[in-house]
Tab-separated table of C-alpha atoms in Angstrom:
chain	number	residue	atom	x	y	z
W	1	UNK	CA	-71.965	16.340	-23.791
W	2	UNK	CA	-69.668	18.571	-25.672
W	3	UNK	CA	-66.155	17.864	-26.658
W	4	UNK	CA	-64.869	20.596	-24.392
W	5	UNK	CA	-66.388	19.280	-21.185
W	6	UNK	CA	-64.243	16.142	-21.427
W	7	UNK	CA	-61.029	18.075	-21.213
W	8	UNK	CA	-59.151	16.470	-18.342
W	9	UNK	CA	-57.735	19.603	-16.783
W	10	UNK	CA	-58.137	23.297	-17.458
W	11	UNK	CA	-55.057	24.257	-19.416
W	12	UNK	CA	-53.874	27.824	-19.799
W	13	UNK	CA	-55.298	29.194	-23.046
W	14	UNK	CA	-51.880	29.814	-24.515
W	15	UNK	CA	-49.278	27.543	-23.036
W	16	UNK	CA	-45.835	29.110	-22.961
W	17	UNK	CA	-43.948	28.062	-26.047
W	18	UNK	CA	-40.698	26.444	-24.980
W	19	UNK	CA	-37.688	28.648	-25.463
W	20	UNK	CA	-38.508	29.251	-29.092
W	21	UNK	CA	-38.232	32.548	-30.897
W	22	UNK	CA	-41.912	33.312	-30.298
W	23	UNK	CA	-41.497	34.281	-26.649
W	24	UNK	CA	-37.995	35.586	-25.980
W	25	UNK	CA	-36.851	36.705	-22.515
W	26	UNK	CA	-35.829	40.036	-23.904
W	27	UNK	CA	-37.037	41.874	-26.953
W	28	UNK	CA	-35.666	45.204	-28.078
W	29	UNK	CA	-38.659	45.451	-30.364
W	30	UNK	CA	-40.997	45.293	-27.361
W	31	UNK	CA	-39.057	48.008	-25.551
W	32	UNK	CA	-39.144	50.288	-28.595
W	33	UNK	CA	-42.826	49.721	-29.338
W	34	UNK	CA	-43.857	50.302	-25.735
W	35	UNK	CA	-41.310	52.923	-24.735
W	36	UNK	CA	-44.038	55.354	-23.724
W	37	UNK	CA	-45.781	52.905	-21.376
W	38	UNK	CA	-42.510	51.728	-19.885
W	39	UNK	CA	-41.319	55.265	-19.190
W	40	UNK	CA	-44.631	56.257	-17.611
W	41	UNK	CA	-44.665	53.135	-15.385
W	42	UNK	CA	-41.072	53.785	-14.395
W	43	UNK	CA	-41.947	57.405	-13.618
W	44	UNK	CA	-44.890	56.298	-11.478
W	45	UNK	CA	-42.634	53.828	-9.664
W	46	UNK	CA	-39.958	56.423	-8.935
W	47	UNK	CA	-42.538	59.028	-7.908
W	48	UNK	CA	-44.424	56.820	-5.468
W	49	UNK	CA	-41.173	55.454	-3.999
W	50	UNK	CA	-39.765	58.912	-3.313
W	51	UNK	CA	-43.077	60.134	-1.930
W	52	UNK	CA	-43.319	57.111	0.378
W	53	UNK	CA	-39.802	57.519	1.693
W	54	UNK	CA	-40.153	61.266	2.299
W	55	UNK	CA	-43.502	60.921	4.094
W	56	UNK	CA	-42.261	57.959	6.122
W	57	UNK	CA	-39.148	59.902	7.089
W	58	UNK	CA	-41.210	62.899	8.196
W	59	UNK	CA	-43.285	60.611	10.410
W	60	UNK	CA	-40.512	58.300	11.601
W	61	UNK	CA	-37.901	60.801	12.782
W	62	UNK	CA	-40.240	62.658	15.173
W	63	UNK	CA	-41.460	59.300	16.492
W	64	UNK	CA	-37.882	58.142	17.004
W	65	UNK	CA	-37.060	61.400	18.820
W	66	UNK	CA	-40.159	60.935	20.970
W	67	UNK	CA	-39.111	57.383	21.820
W	68	UNK	CA	-35.603	58.673	22.537
W	69	UNK	CA	-36.718	61.460	24.844
W	70	UNK	CA	-39.495	59.595	26.646
W	71	UNK	CA	-38.014	56.178	27.447
W	72	UNK	CA	-41.303	54.458	28.448
W	73	UNK	CA	-42.649	55.168	24.936
W	74	UNK	CA	-39.809	53.249	23.222
W	75	UNK	CA	-41.420	49.830	23.757
W	76	UNK	CA	-44.925	50.729	22.514
W	77	UNK	CA	-43.664	52.672	19.466
W	78	UNK	CA	-41.361	49.844	18.358
W	79	UNK	CA	-44.018	47.209	19.084
W	80	UNK	CA	-46.699	49.038	17.113
W	81	UNK	CA	-44.497	49.552	14.081
W	82	UNK	CA	-43.390	45.901	14.424
W	83	UNK	CA	-46.997	44.685	14.270
W	84	UNK	CA	-47.643	46.902	11.230
W	85	UNK	CA	-44.573	45.371	9.593
W	86	UNK	CA	-45.818	41.820	10.262
W	87	UNK	CA	-49.100	42.453	8.432
W	88	UNK	CA	-48.803	40.940	4.939
W	89	UNK	CA	-48.808	43.616	2.226
W	90	UNK	CA	-51.779	42.216	0.355
W	91	UNK	CA	-53.839	42.088	3.558
W	92	UNK	CA	-52.951	45.704	4.321
W	93	UNK	CA	-54.090	46.704	0.828
W	94	UNK	CA	-57.259	44.658	1.336
W	95	UNK	CA	-58.049	46.448	4.579
W	96	UNK	CA	-57.272	49.896	3.164
W	97	UNK	CA	-58.886	49.534	-0.266
W	98	UNK	CA	-62.582	49.575	0.771
W	99	UNK	CA	-61.826	52.588	2.938
W	100	UNK	CA	-59.934	54.695	0.411
W	101	UNK	CA	-61.196	53.409	-2.911
W	102	UNK	CA	-60.062	50.368	-4.838
W	103	UNK	CA	-58.131	52.066	-7.612
W	104	UNK	CA	-56.763	54.900	-5.555
W	105	UNK	CA	-53.069	55.715	-5.615
W	106	UNK	CA	-53.315	56.873	-1.985
W	107	UNK	CA	-54.207	53.322	-0.916
W	108	UNK	CA	-50.887	52.004	-2.144
W	109	UNK	CA	-49.037	55.043	-0.828
W	110	UNK	CA	-50.376	54.678	2.731
W	111	UNK	CA	-49.653	50.937	2.796
W	112	UNK	CA	-46.066	51.585	1.645
W	113	UNK	CA	-45.545	54.340	4.238
W	114	UNK	CA	-46.730	52.031	7.031
W	115	UNK	CA	-44.188	49.426	5.901
W	116	UNK	CA	-41.291	51.836	5.671
W	117	UNK	CA	-41.962	53.177	9.183
W	118	UNK	CA	-40.486	50.293	11.168
W	119	UNK	CA	-37.163	50.244	9.312
W	120	UNK	CA	-36.790	54.027	9.636
W	121	UNK	CA	-37.830	54.308	13.293
W	122	UNK	CA	-35.644	51.406	14.418
W	123	UNK	CA	-32.522	52.689	12.665
W	124	UNK	CA	-33.042	56.330	13.648
W	125	UNK	CA	-33.482	55.259	17.265
W	126	UNK	CA	-30.333	53.135	17.110
W	127	UNK	CA	-28.478	56.134	15.698
W	128	UNK	CA	-29.775	58.439	18.434
W	129	UNK	CA	-28.993	56.074	21.313
W	130	UNK	CA	-25.446	55.664	20.031
W	131	UNK	CA	-24.618	59.335	20.594
W	132	UNK	CA	-21.922	59.220	23.311
W	133	UNK	CA	-22.999	60.520	26.707
W	134	UNK	CA	-19.963	62.839	27.076
W	135	UNK	CA	-20.767	64.492	23.737
W	136	UNK	CA	-24.252	65.262	25.044
W	137	UNK	CA	-22.772	66.558	28.302
W	138	UNK	CA	-20.415	68.826	26.378
W	139	UNK	CA	-23.309	70.135	24.262
W	140	UNK	CA	-25.371	70.916	27.347
W	141	UNK	CA	-22.310	72.557	28.924
W	142	UNK	CA	-22.009	74.801	25.870
W	143	UNK	CA	-25.517	76.034	26.581
W	144	UNK	CA	-27.603	74.069	24.079
W	145	UNK	CA	-31.180	73.548	25.117
W	146	UNK	CA	-33.102	70.366	24.437
W	147	UNK	CA	-34.049	71.256	20.853
W	148	UNK	CA	-30.762	72.951	20.027
W	149	UNK	CA	-28.844	69.932	21.201
W	150	UNK	CA	-31.107	67.632	19.181
W	151	UNK	CA	-30.824	69.704	16.003
W	152	UNK	CA	-27.123	70.632	16.149
W	153	UNK	CA	-25.577	67.611	17.882
W	154	UNK	CA	-27.689	64.507	18.259
W	155	UNK	CA	-29.435	64.343	14.872
W	156	UNK	CA	-26.224	64.965	12.880
W	157	UNK	CA	-24.487	62.242	14.880
W	158	UNK	CA	-27.440	59.913	14.295
W	159	UNK	CA	-27.298	60.522	10.519
W	160	UNK	CA	-25.456	57.281	9.666
W	161	UNK	CA	-28.225	55.297	11.396
W	162	UNK	CA	-30.933	57.322	9.667
W	163	UNK	CA	-29.281	56.859	6.265
W	164	UNK	CA	-29.016	53.089	6.858
W	165	UNK	CA	-32.740	53.055	7.605
W	166	UNK	CA	-33.421	55.133	4.494
W	167	UNK	CA	-31.470	52.705	2.314
W	168	UNK	CA	-33.301	49.651	3.662
W	169	UNK	CA	-36.680	51.388	3.411
W	170	UNK	CA	-36.037	52.619	-0.135
W	171	UNK	CA	-34.898	49.251	-1.465
W	172	UNK	CA	-37.823	47.367	0.068
W	173	UNK	CA	-40.295	50.041	-1.031
W	174	UNK	CA	-39.151	49.740	-4.662
W	175	UNK	CA	-39.835	45.996	-4.471
W	176	UNK	CA	-43.139	46.443	-2.635
W	177	UNK	CA	-44.662	48.977	-5.047
W	178	UNK	CA	-45.196	46.058	-7.450
W	179	UNK	CA	-47.881	44.617	-5.141
W	180	UNK	CA	-50.029	47.610	-6.085
W	181	UNK	CA	-50.532	45.840	-9.431
W	182	UNK	CA	-53.568	44.165	-7.848
W	183	UNK	CA	-55.421	47.470	-8.122
W	184	UNK	CA	-53.581	48.673	-11.219
W	185	UNK	CA	-51.319	51.016	-9.264
W	186	UNK	CA	-48.146	48.946	-9.264
W	187	UNK	CA	-45.829	50.938	-11.535
W	188	UNK	CA	-43.393	48.408	-12.962
W	189	UNK	CA	-45.448	45.716	-11.213
W	190	UNK	CA	-48.174	46.464	-13.747
W	191	UNK	CA	-45.718	45.462	-16.479
W	192	UNK	CA	-44.815	42.230	-14.656
W	193	UNK	CA	-48.429	41.212	-14.068
W	194	UNK	CA	-49.490	42.528	-17.473
W	195	UNK	CA	-46.909	40.321	-19.149
W	196	UNK	CA	-47.987	37.316	-17.105
W	197	UNK	CA	-51.651	37.646	-18.002
W	198	UNK	CA	-50.820	38.599	-21.607
W	199	UNK	CA	-50.053	35.026	-22.690
W	200	UNK	CA	-46.998	34.858	-20.405
W	201	UNK	CA	-45.133	37.438	-22.430
W	202	UNK	CA	-41.595	37.027	-21.096
W	203	UNK	CA	-40.097	40.196	-22.559
W	204	UNK	CA	-42.623	42.365	-20.715
W	205	UNK	CA	-42.125	40.528	-17.399
W	206	UNK	CA	-38.346	40.677	-17.578
W	207	UNK	CA	-38.263	44.323	-18.649
W	208	UNK	CA	-40.342	45.215	-15.589
W	209	UNK	CA	-38.181	43.084	-13.309
W	210	UNK	CA	-34.842	44.363	-14.574
W	211	UNK	CA	-35.957	47.991	-14.325
W	212	UNK	CA	-37.270	47.361	-10.809
W	213	UNK	CA	-34.050	45.771	-9.517
W	214	UNK	CA	-31.989	48.384	-11.358
W	215	UNK	CA	-34.012	51.204	-9.819
W	216	UNK	CA	-33.461	49.746	-6.334
W	217	UNK	CA	-29.699	49.574	-6.905
W	218	UNK	CA	-29.484	53.107	-8.354
W	219	UNK	CA	-31.472	54.628	-5.470
W	220	UNK	CA	-29.397	52.662	-2.952
W	221	UNK	CA	-26.151	53.969	-4.451
W	222	UNK	CA	-27.558	57.504	-4.540
W	223	UNK	CA	-28.353	57.279	-0.827
W	224	UNK	CA	-24.843	55.987	-0.075
W	225	UNK	CA	-23.521	59.075	-1.855
W	226	UNK	CA	-25.956	61.337	0.008
W	227	UNK	CA	-24.861	59.815	3.306
W	228	UNK	CA	-21.221	60.565	2.502
W	229	UNK	CA	-22.047	64.144	1.550
W	230	UNK	CA	-24.006	64.692	4.747
W	231	UNK	CA	-21.424	63.177	7.088
W	232	UNK	CA	-18.044	64.365	5.814
W	233	UNK	CA	-16.502	63.826	9.269
W	234	UNK	CA	-16.994	60.045	9.172
W	235	UNK	CA	-15.128	59.869	5.860
W	236	UNK	CA	-12.222	61.905	7.185
W	237	UNK	CA	-11.925	59.635	10.186
W	238	UNK	CA	-11.668	56.582	7.935
W	239	UNK	CA	-8.940	57.933	5.699
P	1	UNK	CA	-66.205	51.056	10.462
P	2	UNK	CA	-69.120	49.543	8.590
P	3	UNK	CA	-66.850	47.896	6.065
P	4	UNK	CA	-65.006	46.123	8.865
P	5	UNK	CA	-68.364	44.961	10.175
P	6	UNK	CA	-69.276	43.646	6.706
P	7	UNK	CA	-66.070	41.641	6.757
P	8	UNK	CA	-66.959	40.077	10.103
P	9	UNK	CA	-70.420	39.188	8.777
P	10	UNK	CA	-68.782	37.485	5.799
P	11	UNK	CA	-66.564	35.532	8.188
P	12	UNK	CA	-69.594	34.545	10.256
P	13	UNK	CA	-71.144	32.639	7.333
P	14	UNK	CA	-70.103	28.982	7.737
P	15	UNK	CA	-70.483	28.378	3.995
P	16	UNK	CA	-67.673	30.837	3.323
P	17	UNK	CA	-65.441	28.521	5.334
P	18	UNK	CA	-66.570	25.117	4.086
P	19	UNK	CA	-67.331	25.798	0.411
P	20	UNK	CA	-64.871	24.392	-2.123
P	21	UNK	CA	-62.327	27.185	-2.464
P	22	UNK	CA	-63.534	28.528	0.886
P	23	UNK	CA	-61.393	29.600	3.794
P	24	UNK	CA	-60.556	26.059	4.978
P	25	UNK	CA	-59.341	25.000	1.519
P	26	UNK	CA	-57.296	28.170	1.097
P	27	UNK	CA	-55.863	27.952	4.600
P	28	UNK	CA	-54.722	24.412	3.952
P	29	UNK	CA	-53.077	25.433	0.656
P	30	UNK	CA	-51.465	28.361	2.419
P	31	UNK	CA	-50.003	26.199	5.170
P	32	UNK	CA	-48.786	23.506	2.752
P	33	UNK	CA	-47.011	26.097	0.580
P	34	UNK	CA	-45.510	27.734	3.671
P	35	UNK	CA	-44.319	24.419	5.121
P	36	UNK	CA	-42.471	23.332	1.983
P	37	UNK	CA	-40.994	26.762	1.336
P	38	UNK	CA	-39.624	27.027	4.877
P	39	UNK	CA	-38.354	23.451	4.738
P	40	UNK	CA	-36.443	24.120	1.517
P	41	UNK	CA	-35.182	27.378	2.996
P	42	UNK	CA	-33.879	25.463	6.035
P	43	UNK	CA	-32.248	22.736	3.939
P	44	UNK	CA	-30.378	25.364	1.897
P	45	UNK	CA	-29.824	28.157	4.408
P	46	UNK	CA	-28.976	26.411	7.671
P	47	UNK	CA	-26.097	24.117	6.615
P	48	UNK	CA	-24.561	26.950	4.602
P	49	UNK	CA	-24.870	29.442	7.457
P	50	UNK	CA	-23.549	26.949	10.007
P	51	UNK	CA	-20.617	26.000	7.806
P	52	UNK	CA	-19.688	29.615	7.046
P	53	UNK	CA	-20.078	30.547	10.710
P	54	UNK	CA	-17.936	27.600	11.831
P	55	UNK	CA	-15.245	28.559	9.329
P	56	UNK	CA	-15.611	32.209	10.293
P	57	UNK	CA	-15.559	33.294	6.678
P	58	UNK	CA	-17.917	34.803	4.143
P	59	UNK	CA	-19.623	37.331	6.423
P	60	UNK	CA	-19.604	39.952	3.682
P	61	UNK	CA	-21.153	37.521	1.210
P	62	UNK	CA	-23.917	36.607	3.651
P	63	UNK	CA	-24.843	40.265	4.162
P	64	UNK	CA	-24.703	41.015	0.421
P	65	UNK	CA	-26.961	38.060	-0.404
P	66	UNK	CA	-29.441	39.054	2.305
P	67	UNK	CA	-29.556	42.645	1.029
P	68	UNK	CA	-29.800	41.659	-2.640
P	69	UNK	CA	-32.921	39.535	-2.093
P	70	UNK	CA	-34.580	42.639	-0.625
P	71	UNK	CA	-34.385	44.302	-4.044
P	72	UNK	CA	-36.066	41.427	-5.917
P	73	UNK	CA	-39.824	41.895	-6.136
P	74	UNK	CA	-41.666	38.757	-5.032
P	75	UNK	CA	-44.007	39.210	-7.977
P	76	UNK	CA	-41.087	38.959	-10.385
P	77	UNK	CA	-39.955	35.577	-9.033
P	78	UNK	CA	-43.535	34.309	-8.879
P	79	UNK	CA	-44.149	35.193	-12.525
P	80	UNK	CA	-40.748	34.257	-13.934
P	81	UNK	CA	-40.261	30.812	-12.352
P	82	UNK	CA	-43.331	29.179	-13.985
P	83	UNK	CA	-42.005	30.258	-17.414
P	84	UNK	CA	-38.688	28.502	-16.895
P	85	UNK	CA	-38.349	24.727	-17.388
P	86	UNK	CA	-39.737	24.297	-13.829
P	87	UNK	CA	-43.200	24.721	-15.332
P	88	UNK	CA	-46.534	25.655	-13.750
P	89	UNK	CA	-48.033	24.377	-10.521
P	90	UNK	CA	-47.166	24.509	-6.846
P	91	UNK	CA	-43.416	23.957	-7.276
P	92	UNK	CA	-42.500	27.390	-8.737
P	93	UNK	CA	-44.537	29.134	-6.024
P	94	UNK	CA	-42.800	27.137	-3.287
P	95	UNK	CA	-39.374	27.788	-4.796
P	96	UNK	CA	-40.065	31.520	-5.146
P	97	UNK	CA	-41.049	31.757	-1.481
P	98	UNK	CA	-38.094	29.594	-0.401
P	99	UNK	CA	-35.778	32.185	-1.960
P	100	UNK	CA	-37.093	34.699	0.587
P	101	UNK	CA	-36.847	32.222	3.471
P	102	UNK	CA	-33.125	31.598	2.944
P	103	UNK	CA	-31.629	35.009	3.930
P	104	UNK	CA	-32.965	35.202	7.517
P	105	UNK	CA	-32.063	31.554	8.185
P	106	UNK	CA	-28.624	31.911	6.633
P	107	UNK	CA	-27.809	35.207	8.327
P	108	UNK	CA	-29.011	34.123	11.762
P	109	UNK	CA	-27.219	30.776	11.660
P	110	UNK	CA	-24.043	32.594	10.656
P	111	UNK	CA	-24.426	35.258	13.373
P	112	UNK	CA	-25.269	32.610	15.961
P	113	UNK	CA	-22.098	30.634	15.317
P	114	UNK	CA	-19.948	33.748	15.082
P	115	UNK	CA	-21.237	35.109	18.369
P	116	UNK	CA	-20.017	32.105	20.381
P	117	UNK	CA	-17.408	33.422	22.810
P	118	UNK	CA	-13.928	32.735	21.346
P	119	UNK	CA	-12.672	31.837	24.850
P	120	UNK	CA	-15.317	29.131	25.101
P	121	UNK	CA	-14.155	27.712	21.786
P	122	UNK	CA	-10.525	27.886	22.873
P	123	UNK	CA	-11.342	26.067	26.097
P	124	UNK	CA	-13.178	23.376	24.137
P	125	UNK	CA	-10.244	22.976	21.729
P	126	UNK	CA	-7.896	22.844	24.725
P	127	UNK	CA	-9.971	19.989	26.155
P	128	UNK	CA	-9.160	18.075	22.994
P	129	UNK	CA	-12.350	18.503	20.979
P	130	UNK	CA	-11.929	18.180	17.231
P	131	UNK	CA	-13.478	20.659	14.792
P	132	UNK	CA	-16.584	18.524	14.305
P	133	UNK	CA	-17.003	17.906	18.036
P	134	UNK	CA	-16.576	21.608	18.744
P	135	UNK	CA	-19.327	22.340	16.224
P	136	UNK	CA	-21.737	19.713	17.530
P	137	UNK	CA	-21.188	19.994	21.278
P	138	UNK	CA	-20.331	23.656	21.796
P	139	UNK	CA	-21.132	25.966	18.900
P	140	UNK	CA	-24.477	24.542	17.759
P	141	UNK	CA	-26.107	24.383	21.224
P	142	UNK	CA	-25.042	27.960	21.894
P	143	UNK	CA	-26.318	29.130	18.488
P	144	UNK	CA	-29.771	27.524	18.869
P	145	UNK	CA	-31.520	30.725	20.069
P	146	UNK	CA	-30.237	32.634	17.033
P	147	UNK	CA	-31.283	29.869	14.644
P	148	UNK	CA	-34.745	29.780	16.248
P	149	UNK	CA	-35.033	33.531	15.799
P	150	UNK	CA	-34.071	33.143	12.127
P	151	UNK	CA	-36.714	30.427	11.757
P	152	UNK	CA	-39.321	32.749	13.236
P	153	UNK	CA	-38.436	35.564	10.839
P	154	UNK	CA	-38.453	33.152	7.896
P	155	UNK	CA	-41.824	31.604	8.797
P	156	UNK	CA	-43.519	34.972	9.287
P	157	UNK	CA	-42.013	36.222	6.048
P	158	UNK	CA	-43.185	33.189	4.068
P	159	UNK	CA	-46.670	33.199	5.624
P	160	UNK	CA	-46.947	36.845	4.570
P	161	UNK	CA	-45.574	36.418	1.052
P	162	UNK	CA	-47.549	33.207	0.407
P	163	UNK	CA	-50.529	35.577	0.151
P	164	UNK	CA	-49.025	36.828	-3.099
P	165	UNK	CA	-49.204	33.371	-4.701
P	166	UNK	CA	-52.692	34.361	-5.791
P	167	UNK	CA	-51.197	36.734	-8.378
P	168	UNK	CA	-50.238	33.659	-10.406
P	169	UNK	CA	-53.246	31.547	-9.335
P	170	UNK	CA	-51.041	29.660	-6.888
P	171	UNK	CA	-53.738	29.277	-4.229
P	172	UNK	CA	-53.490	30.270	-0.592
P	173	UNK	CA	-55.474	32.788	1.410
P	174	UNK	CA	-54.623	35.638	-0.967
P	175	UNK	CA	-57.065	33.996	-3.367
P	176	UNK	CA	-59.934	35.101	-1.106
P	177	UNK	CA	-58.769	38.712	-1.389
P	178	UNK	CA	-58.215	38.707	-5.150
P	179	UNK	CA	-61.580	37.024	-5.696
P	180	UNK	CA	-63.110	39.895	-3.726
P	181	UNK	CA	-61.281	42.470	-5.833
P	182	UNK	CA	-62.569	40.597	-8.891
P	183	UNK	CA	-66.157	41.146	-7.728
P	184	UNK	CA	-65.526	44.865	-7.272
P	185	UNK	CA	-65.610	46.892	-4.088
P	186	UNK	CA	-69.378	47.215	-3.808
P	187	UNK	CA	-70.072	43.463	-4.009
P	188	UNK	CA	-66.739	41.995	-2.900
P	189	UNK	CA	-65.774	44.579	-0.284
P	190	UNK	CA	-66.809	42.372	2.629
P	191	UNK	CA	-64.851	39.448	1.216
P	192	UNK	CA	-61.739	41.598	0.634
P	193	UNK	CA	-61.787	42.806	4.225
P	194	UNK	CA	-62.541	39.319	5.571
P	195	UNK	CA	-59.583	37.884	3.643
P	196	UNK	CA	-57.390	40.683	4.953
P	197	UNK	CA	-58.445	39.997	8.542
P	198	UNK	CA	-57.759	36.251	8.254
P	199	UNK	CA	-54.315	36.805	6.707
P	200	UNK	CA	-53.367	39.340	9.390
P	201	UNK	CA	-54.481	36.969	12.149
P	202	UNK	CA	-52.533	34.093	10.599
P	203	UNK	CA	-49.360	36.187	10.370
P	204	UNK	CA	-49.650	37.400	13.959
P	205	UNK	CA	-50.409	33.849	15.116
P	206	UNK	CA	-47.315	32.522	13.344
P	207	UNK	CA	-45.245	35.300	14.922
P	208	UNK	CA	-46.565	34.512	18.419
P	209	UNK	CA	-46.192	30.755	17.966
P	210	UNK	CA	-42.583	30.915	16.831
P	211	UNK	CA	-41.722	33.539	19.431
P	212	UNK	CA	-42.862	30.897	21.935
P	213	UNK	CA	-40.722	28.245	20.238
P	214	UNK	CA	-37.760	30.613	20.312
P	215	UNK	CA	-38.242	31.117	24.046
P	216	UNK	CA	-38.638	27.402	24.678
P	217	UNK	CA	-35.403	26.386	22.976
P	218	UNK	CA	-33.394	29.159	24.625
P	219	UNK	CA	-31.860	27.785	27.816
P	220	UNK	CA	-32.864	29.847	30.857
P	221	UNK	CA	-29.417	31.317	31.611
P	222	UNK	CA	-29.033	32.483	27.996
P	223	UNK	CA	-32.461	34.110	28.108
P	224	UNK	CA	-31.445	36.543	30.830
P	225	UNK	CA	-28.099	37.237	29.164
P	226	UNK	CA	-29.800	38.094	25.885
P	227	UNK	CA	-32.335	40.257	27.621
P	228	UNK	CA	-29.585	42.094	29.440
P	229	UNK	CA	-27.692	42.550	26.205
P	230	UNK	CA	-30.751	43.854	24.404
P	231	UNK	CA	-31.493	46.259	27.228
P	232	UNK	CA	-28.026	47.697	27.400
P	233	UNK	CA	-28.088	50.156	24.463
P	234	UNK	CA	-31.362	51.568	25.729
P	235	UNK	CA	-29.937	52.434	29.130
P	236	UNK	CA	-26.755	54.157	27.967
P	237	UNK	CA	-28.478	57.086	26.296
């Protein structure tokens, strides 16, 4: 009967030390000492987010056009992406990991793309269905074929909807990347979890969190700007 | 699909369900965490949404709050809350999840009260109903379908995110998955997949269950109106 076996409850090895100077919420020293790691994690985070959004967009817009052209497909496409969206992120990673390899970046990437799909498809479809019928009539009257009308008239008019979808998808993707920390592919999530398991090191956790939220806001603002650049007519109408 | 098959074999072993820390234990933890998180979300979100909707003010704030919570990683809240004076245990996990349950409840309650026909409200006021009576007898009954839809979104969201509690040893079904990852793919692969399957089924079950609740509490005439409304944008194009 050792002394240890009588311990009433398993305590964390290093309990967090109050609010004392030992474990501050922010430490400039930490940021300086680990600048290289932080920058590389941030780079990974930005890279995988952009890749996810671009791939998801390339898949979602054709699907939305398909659902728009062939009405009976609208229900199944929305339902399928809805079911994918309901699947908890960790479960999706769990189902993909044995298939693609447990420490594979592609595992996280595919899971993120599947999540972004619903937001993009739904908003692109909303944008497309809101194109006024007389505008489409006029386009057909001017001699546009199906693809010409889509490319020159309907897609540009659906841009506000598509950009809204892009903003939502980007912001939630930035937050979701962190889940990848379970297989060491979480970008800033690796910092958050690393800090937690490293004796609850607050500075590391908060640095990861602040960068993550900041990144989401910056990308969101950038997309707002992009939307304005792409749809100059909507701005003119407002002013 | 052999790995999927391995997962089903793992699920077929009764010991994996009844062992301490097995599926039954984890499922119970999962449901308890979900219940409290949704309850707290309701206590905070619903009165606020109903009040703002009744007043007809604060729409912009509601949308901003809902969008801001999207940018906060769940992991960040789960890891930060235990290090605050709240301390370790179930409470920080429940609070972290409740934060994500509030926006859908708040936004839907607000939308539900705002979408009550102004003429209906005018008629009720003309009949001599006071503000409180208008809220209780007219606005709330008409907003019930929206509130139920918000509850459904919140429950599904919390059931899904409760899986992440495992990142901070908070229990729940996610624990099965992380334990599998801890064993490595070759030995724990079956367990990882099995955990994934159970979590997916639970989320879909919650979705179906609360979709049923939503349908039940929607009065029949409103059901057809909502369906017609939802169908309209699809038929114009």
